[in-house]
Short mmCIF file of C-alpha atoms in Angstrom, two decimals:
data_model
loop_
_atom_site.label_atom_id
_atom_site.label_comp_id
_atom_site.label_asym_id
_atom_site.label_seq_id
_atom_site.Cartn_x
_atom_site.Cartn_y
_atom_site.Cartn_z
CA MET X 224 -10.82 11.45 -7.38
CA ILE X 225 -10.95 7.70 -6.85
CA ASP X 226 -8.97 8.06 -3.62
CA LEU X 227 -11.44 10.58 -2.24
CA VAL X 228 -14.34 8.22 -2.87
CA ALA X 229 -12.38 5.26 -1.50
CA LYS X 230 -11.54 7.22 1.68
CA ARG X 231 -15.24 7.66 2.39
CA TYR X 232 -15.83 3.93 2.16
CA VAL X 233 -12.82 3.22 4.38
CA LYS X 234 -14.04 5.76 6.91
CA ALA X 235 -17.41 3.99 7.05
CA ILE X 236 -15.73 0.59 7.42
CA MET X 237 -13.47 1.87 10.19
CA SER X 238 -16.25 3.52 12.17
CA GLY X 239 -18.23 0.34 12.68
CA ASN X 240 -15.55 -2.27 13.35
CA ASP X 241 -12.79 -3.15 15.82
CA LYS X 242 -9.17 -4.01 14.95
CA ASP X 243 -9.78 -7.74 14.49
CA SER X 244 -12.77 -7.18 12.22
CA LEU X 245 -10.84 -4.60 10.24
CA SER X 246 -7.97 -7.04 9.77
CA SER X 247 -10.27 -9.77 8.48
CA ILE X 248 -12.05 -7.33 6.15
CA PHE X 249 -8.68 -6.13 4.88
CA ASN X 250 -7.55 -9.73 4.23
CA GLU X 251 -10.77 -10.50 2.34
CA LEU X 252 -10.59 -7.37 0.22
CA ASN X 253 -6.86 -7.78 -0.34
CA LEU X 254 -7.55 -11.21 -1.83
CA VAL X 255 -10.04 -9.63 -4.22
CA SER X 256 -7.65 -6.78 -4.98
CA THR X 257 -5.06 -9.20 -6.37
CA ALA X 258 -7.55 -10.26 -9.04
CA PHE X 259 -7.47 -6.72 -10.44
CA ASN X 260 -3.98 -7.47 -11.79
CA ASP X 261 -5.52 -9.91 -14.27
CA GLY X 262 -6.65 -8.42 -17.57
CA LYS X 263 -9.49 -10.90 -18.06
CA PHE X 264 -10.90 -10.07 -14.65
CA LEU X 265 -10.78 -6.35 -15.47
CA LEU X 266 -12.67 -7.01 -18.71
CA ILE X 267 -15.39 -8.83 -16.78
CA ILE X 268 -15.67 -6.09 -14.14
CA SER X 269 -15.82 -3.29 -16.72
CA SER X 270 -18.18 -5.14 -19.08
CA THR X 271 -21.68 -3.70 -19.49
CA ASP X 272 -22.97 -7.03 -20.83
CA ILE X 273 -22.55 -8.79 -17.48
CA SER X 274 -25.00 -8.00 -14.70
CA VAL X 275 -23.84 -6.46 -11.44
CA ASP X 276 -25.15 -9.48 -9.51
CA LYS X 277 -22.95 -11.84 -11.54
CA LYS X 278 -19.93 -9.59 -11.00
CA ILE X 279 -20.55 -9.57 -7.25
CA ASP X 280 -21.03 -13.35 -7.24
CA LEU X 281 -17.71 -13.71 -9.06
CA ILE X 282 -15.94 -11.52 -6.54
CA LEU X 283 -17.55 -13.31 -3.60
CA SER X 284 -16.42 -16.65 -5.05
CA PHE X 285 -12.82 -15.57 -4.33
CA MET X 286 -13.57 -15.30 -0.62
CA SER X 287 -14.44 -18.25 1.55
CA ASP X 288 -16.72 -17.31 4.45
CA ALA X 289 -16.80 -13.59 3.66
CA SER X 290 -17.94 -11.35 6.49
CA ASP X 291 -21.27 -9.56 6.28
CA THR X 292 -19.45 -6.24 6.12
CA SER X 293 -17.44 -7.34 3.08
CA LYS X 294 -20.53 -8.73 1.38
CA ASN X 295 -22.52 -5.56 2.02
CA LEU X 296 -19.62 -3.40 0.86
CA LEU X 297 -19.30 -5.35 -2.38
CA LYS X 298 -23.05 -5.15 -2.98
CA LEU X 299 -23.00 -1.40 -2.36
CA LEU X 300 -20.00 -0.91 -4.65
CA GLY X 301 -21.77 -2.96 -7.30
CA GLU X 302 -24.96 -0.92 -7.05
CA LYS X 303 -23.00 2.32 -7.33
CA LYS X 304 -20.89 0.90 -10.20
CA ARG X 305 -17.70 1.40 -8.21
CA LEU X 306 -16.23 -2.10 -8.10
CA ASP X 307 -13.10 -0.72 -9.75
CA ILE X 308 -12.10 1.20 -6.59
CA ILE X 309 -11.55 -1.95 -4.52
CA PRO X 310 -7.72 -1.76 -4.91
CA SER X 311 -7.78 1.87 -3.71
CA ILE X 312 -9.92 0.89 -0.73
CA VAL X 313 -7.44 -1.87 0.12
CA ASP X 314 -4.46 0.52 -0.05
CA ILE X 315 -6.11 3.11 2.17
CA LEU X 316 -7.35 0.46 4.61
CA LYS X 317 -3.83 -0.98 4.79
CA ASN X 318 -2.44 2.43 5.76
CA GLU X 319 -5.18 2.95 8.36
CA LEU X 320 -4.51 -0.46 9.89
CA ALA X 321 -0.80 0.34 10.04
CA VAL X 322 -1.58 3.48 12.00
CA LEU X 323 -3.91 1.60 14.37
CA ASN X 324 -1.38 -1.16 15.00
CA ASN X 325 1.64 1.18 14.92
CA SER X 326 3.20 -1.31 12.51
CA TYR X 327 4.71 -0.21 9.22
CA SER X 328 6.64 -1.66 6.31
CA GLY X 329 9.31 -0.04 4.22
CA VAL X 330 11.73 -0.63 1.38
CA ILE X 331 15.49 -0.13 1.15
CA HIS X 332 16.48 0.82 -2.40
CA THR X 333 20.12 0.27 -3.33
CA ASN X 334 22.20 -1.04 -6.21
CA VAL X 335 24.07 -3.65 -4.13
CA LYS X 336 22.65 -6.41 -1.98
CA LEU X 337 23.02 -5.65 1.71
CA ASP X 338 23.77 -8.32 4.30
CA ASP X 339 20.88 -9.49 6.43
CA SER X 340 22.64 -8.05 9.48
CA GLU X 341 22.82 -4.60 7.83
CA VAL X 342 19.13 -4.72 6.93
CA ALA X 343 18.30 -5.80 10.50
CA LYS X 344 20.43 -2.95 11.90
CA LEU X 345 18.65 -0.40 9.70
CA ASN X 346 15.33 -1.95 10.69
CA THR X 347 15.98 -1.65 14.44
CA ASP X 348 17.48 1.84 14.13
CA PHE X 349 14.49 3.23 12.22
CA ALA X 350 12.01 1.40 14.47
CA ASN X 351 13.64 2.92 17.55
CA LYS X 352 13.90 6.36 15.94
CA PHE X 353 10.20 6.55 15.07
CA ASN X 354 9.01 4.36 17.99
CA VAL X 355 7.09 1.96 15.73
CA SER X 356 7.09 -1.67 14.73
CA LEU X 357 8.83 -1.81 11.36
CA GLU X 358 9.58 -4.40 8.71
CA LEU X 359 12.08 -3.37 6.02
CA THR X 360 12.63 -5.26 2.79
CA GLN X 361 15.38 -4.74 0.28
CA ASN X 362 14.98 -3.77 -3.37
CA VAL X 363 18.14 -4.12 -5.44
CA CYS X 364 17.77 -1.67 -8.32
CA ASP X 365 19.81 0.88 -10.28
CA TYR X 366 19.61 3.60 -7.58
CA ASP X 367 23.15 4.94 -7.15
CA GLY X 368 23.21 5.23 -3.37
CA ILE X 369 20.81 4.11 -0.67
CA LYS X 370 17.24 5.19 0.02
CA VAL X 371 14.86 4.03 2.76
CA ASP X 372 11.16 4.58 2.02
CA ILE X 373 8.55 3.99 4.74
CA ASP X 374 5.14 4.62 3.17
CA GLY X 375 2.74 4.83 6.09
CA LEU X 376 4.95 7.25 7.99
CA GLY X 377 5.70 9.38 4.94
CA VAL X 378 9.44 8.96 5.50
CA GLU X 379 11.98 8.87 2.69
CA ILE X 380 15.64 9.12 3.59
CA GLY X 381 18.27 8.81 0.90
CA PHE X 382 21.87 9.31 0.03
CA SER X 383 22.86 9.56 -3.63
CA LYS X 384 26.41 9.70 -4.97
CA GLU X 385 25.31 11.93 -7.84
CA ARG X 386 23.65 14.42 -5.50
CA LEU X 387 26.73 14.50 -3.25
CA LYS X 388 28.93 15.17 -6.28
CA SER X 389 26.74 18.05 -7.49
CA GLN X 390 26.59 19.58 -3.99
CA MET X 391 30.38 19.41 -3.70
CA ILE X 392 30.79 21.12 -7.07
CA ASP X 393 28.33 23.85 -6.06
CA HIS X 394 30.14 24.35 -2.75
CA ILE X 395 33.53 24.63 -4.46
CA LEU X 396 32.17 27.09 -7.04
CA LYS X 397 30.66 29.26 -4.29
CA ALA X 398 33.95 29.25 -2.40
CA VAL X 399 35.88 30.50 -5.45
#
């Protein structure tokens, strides 16, 4: 539900601005979005004892030289009591900017650290395959295999040892 409401705000932001303006608005809102990770900030934003004007002033204090669009958006969100959807707006706006710029980011999940040359090779291969500008980062975790996840493109490619083993067993059982 929150995403549907946030998409409407993003659509309005996108319709009236060019790429440069959208990037600056994204940077301003992204700065505000990081504050939502703090519990005290969330208490202030969700408090009914604090006026909407004070909440907006607090949020605007995070941004130096905020654009008129960002100020008006924050005022509108405050009036509609929707300040809590700012992180969703930032996520959707990030994806929209990625599409406009044809520039995406992704994550390589694996349980061993790959060399920088291997990460660079995967990066160039996927960028050439999808004809986009791509930046891959590595996440060393407990995933038994390798998985490449590119959010904006909706691409997830993976190879798991456990899945291979179960497919081999199924294949052998079917052959018998």
